[in-house]
Amino acid sequence: MSSKKPTPLSHAEAASFCSQMALILKSGISSVEGISIMLDDAKELNEKKLLSHIYKTMLKTGNFHESLTDTGIFPEYLLQMVKIGEQTGKLDEVMDSLAGYYEREYNLSQTIKHAVSYPLIMTVMMIFVILILITKVMPVFYQVFKQLGSEMTGLSRALLIAGEFLNDHFIVFICILAAIIAFVVFLVKASAGQKMTRAFLYRFARTKELSDQISAYRFSNGMALTLSSGLTPEECLQQTMSLSEPGPFQRRLDDCCRLVSDGEDLCHVLQKQGIFTDIYARMAIIGSRTGVLDEVMHTIAGQYETDIDEKFAGMTAKVEPALVIILSLIVGVILLSVMLPLMGIMSSL
């Protein structure tokens, strides 16, 4: 799981590690013995290196939190929760909750990835098919027109010229395409690019609502975990704020933290700042009054997860046929722009 230059654990890897540790700790085995057992069972070299590093550090320090921190690859939120679990004597419960948390985060990331992948593949296919038509197919039709003593006109002529231009400036086209791909990778992978993408998408009502739902899901999921660890609402808010991406939602959480520090009730502040929709805010208020706020937050997180899955499924269901229709129309228009004049010429012979 690690390499020469340590890279952060993925959500799936974090979920797997926490799940194994939770099972071990609930069996009454100490954390150092648990790491030793996991080390004996590890098959991959990188996993063995990571567990060996943790085990050696634990033998020196006797502290599970410090051992995980020393690796430099565990998420900060996981480290903070492990520290709280050790301090409160609830490390087994914390690890179990963290396993569920990172498993849900993994499922969310997979949902987003699948929702984006198909439209992206279809778009690339559309571009590829159109390029083949105008650079390879149109010149063939042009030769047919010449043999019949006619010339291409209108749209077919414009497409032929465009195809010839691309063929003549192939290197320039490849450089432009490479620059576009590099820019897309920057928008998706780099933190600055992700910030630009989020800011752009937040301008539109549908994507703004979806972005807020994802942030609210992560917030409620984190709150459920921290509240079940015995922290005060203010401490939970402080711990959970780091889970949200920088942006308008994060600024609203900053306002919540300030108001709660001034003595206002957490759930009323969440409703006032629009962190949750009215129905979820009311659920949180009732949960706070009845002393089951952690359970309510877990329920809210589950409902947000369902809403997000349904929204992505709905978007994909609309985008997929739309892209197929657009591709069919473009190909049809290109072919008809050639076939109709050709049929007219053939009928007049």
CSV table of C-alpha atoms in Angstrom, one decimal:
chain,number,residue,atom,x,y,z
A,1,MET,CA,0.0,0.0,0.0
A,2,SER,CA,3.0,2.3,0.2
A,3,SER,CA,5.9,3.1,-2.1
A,4,LYS,CA,9.2,4.9,-2.1
A,5,LYS,CA,7.3,8.2,-2.0
A,6,PRO,CA,4.4,7.5,0.3
A,7,THR,CA,1.0,8.3,-1.3
A,8,PRO,CA,-2.2,8.7,0.7
A,9,LEU,CA,-4.3,5.6,1.2
A,10,SER,CA,-7.4,5.4,-1.1
A,11,HIS,CA,-10.8,5.2,0.5
A,12,ALA,CA,-11.0,1.5,-0.3
A,13,GLU,CA,-7.6,0.8,1.4
A,14,ALA,CA,-8.5,2.9,4.4
A,15,ALA,CA,-11.9,1.1,4.7
A,16,SER,CA,-10.1,-2.3,4.5
A,17,PHE,CA,-7.5,-1.4,7.1
A,18,CYS,CA,-10.1,0.0,9.6
A,19,SER,CA,-12.4,-3.0,9.1
A,20,GLN,CA,-9.6,-5.5,9.9
A,21,MET,CA,-8.5,-3.5,13.0
A,22,ALA,CA,-12.1,-3.2,14.2
A,23,LEU,CA,-12.5,-7.0,13.9
A,24,ILE,CA,-9.2,-7.6,15.8
A,25,LEU,CA,-9.9,-5.1,18.6
A,26,LYS,CA,-13.5,-6.4,19.1
A,27,SER,CA,-12.0,-9.9,19.6
A,28,GLY,CA,-10.0,-8.6,22.6
A,29,ILE,CA,-6.6,-8.5,20.9
A,30,SER,CA,-4.4,-5.5,21.5
A,31,SER,CA,-3.6,-3.1,18.6
A,32,VAL,CA,0.1,-4.1,18.5
A,33,GLU,CA,-0.8,-7.8,18.4
A,34,GLY,CA,-3.4,-7.0,15.8
A,35,ILE,CA,-0.8,-5.3,13.5
A,36,SER,CA,1.4,-8.3,14.0
A,37,ILE,CA,-1.3,-10.7,12.9
A,38,MET,CA,-2.1,-8.5,9.9
A,39,LEU,CA,1.6,-8.4,9.0
A,40,ASP,CA,1.8,-12.2,9.1
A,41,ASP,CA,-1.3,-12.5,6.8
A,42,ALA,CA,-0.1,-9.7,4.3
A,43,LYS,CA,0.8,-10.9,0.9
A,44,GLU,CA,1.7,-7.8,-1.1
A,45,LEU,CA,5.1,-6.3,-0.6
A,46,ASN,CA,3.9,-2.7,-0.1
A,47,GLU,CA,1.4,-3.8,2.4
A,48,LYS,CA,4.1,-5.7,4.3
A,49,LYS,CA,6.3,-2.6,4.4
A,50,LEU,CA,3.5,-0.4,5.7
A,51,LEU,CA,2.4,-2.9,8.4
A,52,SER,CA,6.1,-3.5,9.4
A,53,HIS,CA,6.6,0.2,9.7
A,54,ILE,CA,3.6,0.6,12.0
A,55,TYR,CA,4.6,-2.5,14.0
A,56,LYS,CA,8.1,-1.3,14.7
A,57,THR,CA,6.9,2.2,15.6
A,58,MET,CA,4.3,0.7,18.0
A,59,LEU,CA,7.0,-1.3,19.8
A,60,LYS,CA,8.9,1.9,20.4
A,61,THR,CA,6.1,4.2,21.3
A,62,GLY,CA,3.3,1.9,22.4
A,63,ASN,CA,0.9,4.4,20.7
A,64,PHE,CA,-1.3,3.4,17.8
A,65,HIS,CA,-2.1,7.0,16.7
A,66,GLU,CA,1.6,8.0,16.6
A,67,SER,CA,2.4,4.8,14.6
A,68,LEU,CA,-0.2,5.6,12.0
A,69,THR,CA,0.9,9.3,11.8
A,70,ASP,CA,4.5,8.3,11.3
A,71,THR,CA,3.7,6.5,8.1
A,72,GLY,CA,2.5,9.8,6.5
A,73,ILE,CA,-0.1,8.1,4.3
A,74,PHE,CA,-3.2,7.9,6.5
A,75,PRO,CA,-5.9,10.6,6.1
A,76,GLU,CA,-5.8,13.4,8.7
A,77,TYR,CA,-9.4,12.7,9.7
A,78,LEU,CA,-8.7,9.0,10.4
A,79,LEU,CA,-5.7,10.0,12.5
A,80,GLN,CA,-7.7,12.4,14.6
A,81,MET,CA,-10.5,9.8,15.2
A,82,VAL,CA,-8.0,7.2,16.2
A,83,LYS,CA,-6.5,9.6,18.7
A,84,ILE,CA,-10.0,10.2,20.1
A,85,GLY,CA,-10.7,6.5,20.2
A,86,GLU,CA,-7.5,5.8,22.2
A,87,GLN,CA,-8.3,8.6,24.6
A,88,THR,CA,-11.8,7.5,25.3
A,89,GLY,CA,-11.2,3.8,25.3
A,90,LYS,CA,-13.5,3.3,22.3
A,91,LEU,CA,-10.9,2.5,19.6
A,92,ASP,CA,-12.7,-0.7,18.5
A,93,GLU,CA,-16.0,1.3,18.0
A,94,VAL,CA,-14.1,4.1,16.2
A,95,MET,CA,-12.3,1.8,13.9
A,96,ASP,CA,-15.6,0.1,13.0
A,97,SER,CA,-17.3,3.4,12.4
A,98,LEU,CA,-14.3,4.6,10.3
A,99,ALA,CA,-14.5,1.4,8.2
A,100,GLY,CA,-18.1,2.2,7.4
A,101,TYR,CA,-17.3,5.9,6.7
A,102,TYR,CA,-14.5,5.2,4.2
A,103,GLU,CA,-16.6,2.4,2.6
A,104,ARG,CA,-19.4,4.9,2.0
A,105,GLU,CA,-16.8,7.5,0.7
A,106,TYR,CA,-15.5,4.9,-1.7
A,107,ASN,CA,-19.0,4.1,-2.9
A,108,LEU,CA,-19.7,7.8,-3.5
A,109,SER,CA,-16.4,8.2,-5.5
A,110,GLN,CA,-17.3,5.2,-7.6
A,111,THR,CA,-20.8,6.6,-8.2
A,112,ILE,CA,-19.3,9.9,-9.4
A,113,LYS,CA,-16.7,8.1,-11.5
A,114,HIS,CA,-19.3,5.9,-13.3
A,115,ALA,CA,-21.6,8.8,-13.9
A,116,VAL,CA,-18.9,10.7,-15.6
A,117,SER,CA,-17.1,7.9,-17.4
A,118,TYR,CA,-19.8,6.9,-19.9
A,119,PRO,CA,-20.6,10.4,-21.2
A,120,LEU,CA,-16.9,11.0,-21.5
A,121,ILE,CA,-16.4,7.8,-23.5
A,122,MET,CA,-19.4,8.7,-25.7
A,123,THR,CA,-18.0,12.2,-26.3
A,124,VAL,CA,-14.6,10.8,-27.3
A,125,MET,CA,-16.3,8.3,-29.7
A,126,MET,CA,-18.4,11.1,-31.2
A,127,ILE,CA,-15.3,13.2,-31.9
A,128,PHE,CA,-13.4,10.1,-33.3
A,129,VAL,CA,-16.3,9.1,-35.7
A,130,ILE,CA,-16.7,12.7,-36.9
A,131,LEU,CA,-13.0,13.0,-37.6
A,132,ILE,CA,-12.9,9.7,-39.5
A,133,LEU,CA,-15.9,10.9,-41.6
A,134,ILE,CA,-14.4,14.3,-42.6
A,135,THR,CA,-10.8,13.2,-43.0
A,136,LYS,CA,-11.2,9.8,-44.6
A,137,VAL,CA,-14.7,9.3,-45.9
A,138,MET,CA,-15.4,12.7,-47.4
A,139,PRO,CA,-12.3,12.6,-49.8
A,140,VAL,CA,-13.6,9.2,-51.1
A,141,PHE,CA,-17.0,10.8,-52.0
A,142,TYR,CA,-15.1,13.8,-53.5
A,143,GLN,CA,-13.4,11.5,-55.9
A,144,VAL,CA,-16.8,9.9,-56.8
A,145,PHE,CA,-18.2,13.4,-57.5
A,146,LYS,CA,-15.2,14.2,-59.7
A,147,GLN,CA,-15.6,11.0,-61.7
A,148,LEU,CA,-19.2,11.9,-62.3
A,149,GLY,CA,-18.2,15.4,-63.5
A,150,SER,CA,-19.6,17.3,-60.5
A,151,GLU,CA,-18.5,19.2,-57.5
A,152,MET,CA,-19.4,19.1,-53.8
A,153,THR,CA,-21.3,22.2,-52.6
A,154,GLY,CA,-22.7,23.6,-49.3
A,155,LEU,CA,-22.2,21.6,-46.1
A,156,SER,CA,-20.4,18.7,-47.8
A,157,ARG,CA,-17.9,21.1,-49.4
A,158,ALA,CA,-17.3,22.8,-46.0
A,159,LEU,CA,-16.7,19.4,-44.4
A,160,LEU,CA,-14.3,18.4,-47.1
A,161,ILE,CA,-12.3,21.6,-46.7
A,162,ALA,CA,-12.2,21.1,-42.9
A,163,GLY,CA,-11.0,17.5,-43.4
A,164,GLU,CA,-8.3,18.6,-45.8
A,165,PHE,CA,-7.2,21.3,-43.4
A,166,LEU,CA,-6.9,18.7,-40.6
A,167,ASN,CA,-4.9,16.3,-42.9
A,168,ASP,CA,-2.5,19.1,-43.9
A,169,HIS,CA,-2.0,20.3,-40.3
A,170,PHE,CA,-2.0,17.0,-38.5
A,171,ILE,CA,0.9,17.8,-36.2
A,172,VAL,CA,-0.8,21.1,-35.1
A,173,PHE,CA,-4.1,19.3,-34.5
A,174,ILE,CA,-2.3,16.6,-32.3
A,175,CYS,CA,-0.6,19.4,-30.3
A,176,ILE,CA,-3.9,21.1,-29.7
A,177,LEU,CA,-5.5,17.8,-28.8
A,178,ALA,CA,-2.7,17.1,-26.3
A,179,ALA,CA,-3.1,20.5,-24.8
A,180,ILE,CA,-6.8,20.0,-24.3
A,181,ILE,CA,-6.2,16.6,-22.7
A,182,ALA,CA,-3.6,18.1,-20.4
A,183,PHE,CA,-6.0,20.8,-19.4
A,184,VAL,CA,-8.7,18.3,-18.6
A,185,VAL,CA,-6.3,16.2,-16.5
A,186,PHE,CA,-5.3,19.5,-14.7
A,187,LEU,CA,-9.0,20.2,-14.0
A,188,VAL,CA,-9.6,16.7,-12.7
A,189,LYS,CA,-6.4,15.9,-10.8
A,190,ALA,CA,-4.7,19.1,-9.6
A,191,SER,CA,-6.1,20.8,-6.5
A,192,ALA,CA,-6.1,24.2,-8.3
A,193,GLY,CA,-7.9,22.6,-11.2
A,194,GLN,CA,-10.5,20.9,-9.0
A,195,LYS,CA,-11.2,24.3,-7.3
A,196,MET,CA,-11.7,25.9,-10.7
A,197,THR,CA,-14.0,23.1,-11.8
A,198,ARG,CA,-16.1,23.3,-8.6
A,199,ALA,CA,-16.4,27.1,-8.9
A,200,PHE,CA,-17.6,26.8,-12.5
A,201,LEU,CA,-20.1,24.0,-11.8
A,202,TYR,CA,-21.4,25.8,-8.7
A,203,ARG,CA,-22.8,28.5,-11.1
A,204,PHE,CA,-25.5,26.1,-12.4
A,205,ALA,CA,-28.6,25.3,-10.3
A,206,ARG,CA,-28.5,21.5,-10.8
A,207,THR,CA,-24.8,21.0,-10.2
A,208,LYS,CA,-24.9,23.5,-7.3
A,209,GLU,CA,-27.6,21.4,-5.6
A,210,LEU,CA,-25.7,18.2,-6.2
A,211,SER,CA,-22.5,19.7,-4.8
A,212,ASP,CA,-24.3,20.9,-1.7
A,213,GLN,CA,-25.8,17.4,-1.2
A,214,ILE,CA,-22.4,15.7,-1.5
A,215,SER,CA,-21.0,18.2,1.1
A,216,ALA,CA,-24.0,17.7,3.4
A,217,TYR,CA,-23.6,13.9,3.1
A,218,ARG,CA,-19.9,14.1,4.1
A,219,PHE,CA,-20.7,16.5,6.9
A,220,SER,CA,-23.5,14.4,8.4
A,221,ASN,CA,-21.4,11.2,8.0
A,222,GLY,CA,-18.5,12.8,9.8
A,223,MET,CA,-20.8,14.2,12.5
A,224,ALA,CA,-22.4,10.8,13.1
A,225,LEU,CA,-18.9,9.3,13.6
A,226,THR,CA,-17.6,12.0,15.9
A,227,LEU,CA,-20.8,12.3,18.0
A,228,SER,CA,-20.7,8.5,18.6
A,229,SER,CA,-17.2,9.0,20.0
A,230,GLY,CA,-18.4,11.1,22.9
A,231,LEU,CA,-17.3,14.5,21.7
A,232,THR,CA,-19.2,17.7,22.3
A,233,PRO,CA,-21.2,19.2,19.4
A,234,GLU,CA,-18.7,22.0,19.1
A,235,GLU,CA,-15.8,19.6,19.0
A,236,CYS,CA,-17.6,17.4,16.4
A,237,LEU,CA,-18.1,20.5,14.2
A,238,GLN,CA,-14.5,21.4,14.4
A,239,GLN,CA,-13.4,17.9,13.5
A,240,THR,CA,-15.9,17.5,10.7
A,241,MET,CA,-15.3,20.8,8.9
A,242,SER,CA,-12.1,19.6,7.2
A,243,LEU,CA,-14.2,17.0,5.3
A,244,SER,CA,-15.8,19.6,3.1
A,245,GLU,CA,-14.2,21.0,0.0
A,246,PRO,CA,-13.3,24.8,0.1
A,247,GLY,CA,-16.2,26.9,-1.2
A,248,PRO,CA,-19.6,28.3,-0.2
A,249,PHE,CA,-20.6,25.3,1.8
A,250,GLN,CA,-17.3,25.4,3.8
A,251,ARG,CA,-17.9,29.1,4.5
A,252,ARG,CA,-21.3,28.3,5.8
A,253,LEU,CA,-19.7,25.8,8.1
A,254,ASP,CA,-17.3,28.4,9.3
A,255,ASP,CA,-20.3,30.6,10.2
A,256,CYS,CA,-21.8,27.6,12.0
A,257,CYS,CA,-18.7,27.1,14.1
A,258,ARG,CA,-18.6,30.8,15.0
A,259,LEU,CA,-22.2,30.8,16.1
A,260,VAL,CA,-21.9,27.6,18.1
A,261,SER,CA,-18.9,29.0,19.8
A,262,ASP,CA,-21.0,32.0,20.8
A,263,GLY,CA,-23.4,29.6,22.6
A,264,GLU,CA,-26.1,28.9,19.9
A,265,ASP,CA,-27.6,25.5,19.5
A,266,LEU,CA,-25.9,23.4,16.9
A,267,CYS,CA,-29.0,22.0,15.2
A,268,HIS,CA,-30.7,25.4,15.0
A,269,VAL,CA,-27.5,26.9,13.5
A,270,LEU,CA,-27.3,24.1,10.9
A,271,GLN,CA,-30.9,24.9,9.9
A,272,LYS,CA,-30.3,28.7,9.9
A,273,GLN,CA,-27.2,28.4,7.7
A,274,GLY,CA,-28.8,26.0,5.2
A,275,ILE,CA,-26.4,23.1,5.8
A,276,PHE,CA,-29.4,20.7,5.8
A,277,THR,CA,-32.7,20.9,4.0
A,278,ASP,CA,-35.7,21.7,6.3
A,279,ILE,CA,-36.8,18.1,6.8
A,280,TYR,CA,-33.3,16.9,7.7
A,281,ALA,CA,-32.7,20.0,10.0
A,282,ARG,CA,-35.9,19.2,11.9
A,283,MET,CA,-34.8,15.6,12.2
A,284,ALA,CA,-31.5,16.8,13.7
A,285,ILE,CA,-33.3,19.1,16.2
A,286,ILE,CA,-35.5,16.2,17.4
A,287,GLY,CA,-32.5,13.9,17.6
A,288,SER,CA,-30.6,16.5,19.7
A,289,ARG,CA,-33.6,16.9,22.1
A,290,THR,CA,-34.0,13.1,22.5
A,291,GLY,CA,-30.2,12.4,22.9
A,292,VAL,CA,-29.9,10.3,19.7
A,293,LEU,CA,-28.3,13.0,17.5
A,294,ASP,CA,-25.5,10.6,16.4
A,295,GLU,CA,-28.1,8.0,15.1
A,296,VAL,CA,-30.1,10.7,13.4
A,297,MET,CA,-26.9,12.0,11.7
A,298,HIS,CA,-26.2,8.5,10.5
A,299,THR,CA,-29.8,8.3,9.1
A,300,ILE,CA,-29.4,11.7,7.4
A,301,ALA,CA,-26.1,10.6,5.8
A,302,GLY,CA,-27.8,7.4,4.5
A,303,GLN,CA,-30.6,9.4,3.0
A,304,TYR,CA,-28.3,11.9,1.4
A,305,GLU,CA,-26.3,8.9,-0.1
A,306,THR,CA,-29.5,7.5,-1.6
A,307,ASP,CA,-30.5,10.9,-3.0
A,308,ILE,CA,-27.1,11.4,-4.6
A,309,ASP,CA,-27.2,7.9,-6.1
A,310,GLU,CA,-30.6,8.6,-7.6
A,311,LYS,CA,-29.6,12.0,-8.9
A,312,PHE,CA,-26.5,10.6,-10.6
A,313,ALA,CA,-28.6,7.7,-12.0
A,314,GLY,CA,-31.2,10.2,-13.3
A,315,MET,CA,-28.5,12.4,-14.9
A,316,THR,CA,-26.8,9.4,-16.6
A,317,ALA,CA,-30.2,8.1,-17.8
A,318,LYS,CA,-30.8,11.4,-19.6
A,319,VAL,CA,-27.3,12.0,-20.9
A,320,GLU,CA,-26.7,8.6,-22.4
A,321,PRO,CA,-29.6,8.6,-24.9
A,322,ALA,CA,-29.0,12.3,-25.6
A,323,LEU,CA,-25.4,11.6,-26.7
A,324,VAL,CA,-26.5,8.7,-28.8
A,325,ILE,CA,-29.1,10.9,-30.5
A,326,ILE,CA,-26.6,13.7,-31.1
A,327,LEU,CA,-24.1,11.3,-32.6
A,328,SER,CA,-26.7,9.8,-34.8
A,329,LEU,CA,-27.9,13.2,-36.0
A,330,ILE,CA,-24.4,14.4,-36.7
A,331,VAL,CA,-23.4,11.3,-38.7
A,332,GLY,CA,-26.8,11.4,-40.5
A,333,VAL,CA,-26.4,15.0,-41.5
A,334,ILE,CA,-22.9,14.5,-42.8
A,335,LEU,CA,-23.8,11.4,-44.8
A,336,LEU,CA,-27.0,13.0,-46.2
A,337,SER,CA,-25.1,16.1,-47.2
A,338,VAL,CA,-23.2,13.8,-49.6
A,339,MET,CA,-25.7,11.1,-50.5
A,340,LEU,CA,-28.6,13.4,-51.5
A,341,PRO,CA,-26.6,15.3,-54.1
A,342,LEU,CA,-25.0,12.1,-55.3
A,343,MET,CA,-28.4,10.4,-55.7
A,344,GLY,CA,-29.6,13.4,-57.7
A,345,ILE,CA,-26.6,13.1,-60.0
A,346,MET,CA,-27.1,9.4,-60.5
A,347,SER,CA,-30.8,9.8,-61.3
A,348,SER,CA,-30.0,12.4,-64.0
A,349,LEU,CA,-27.6,10.1,-65.8
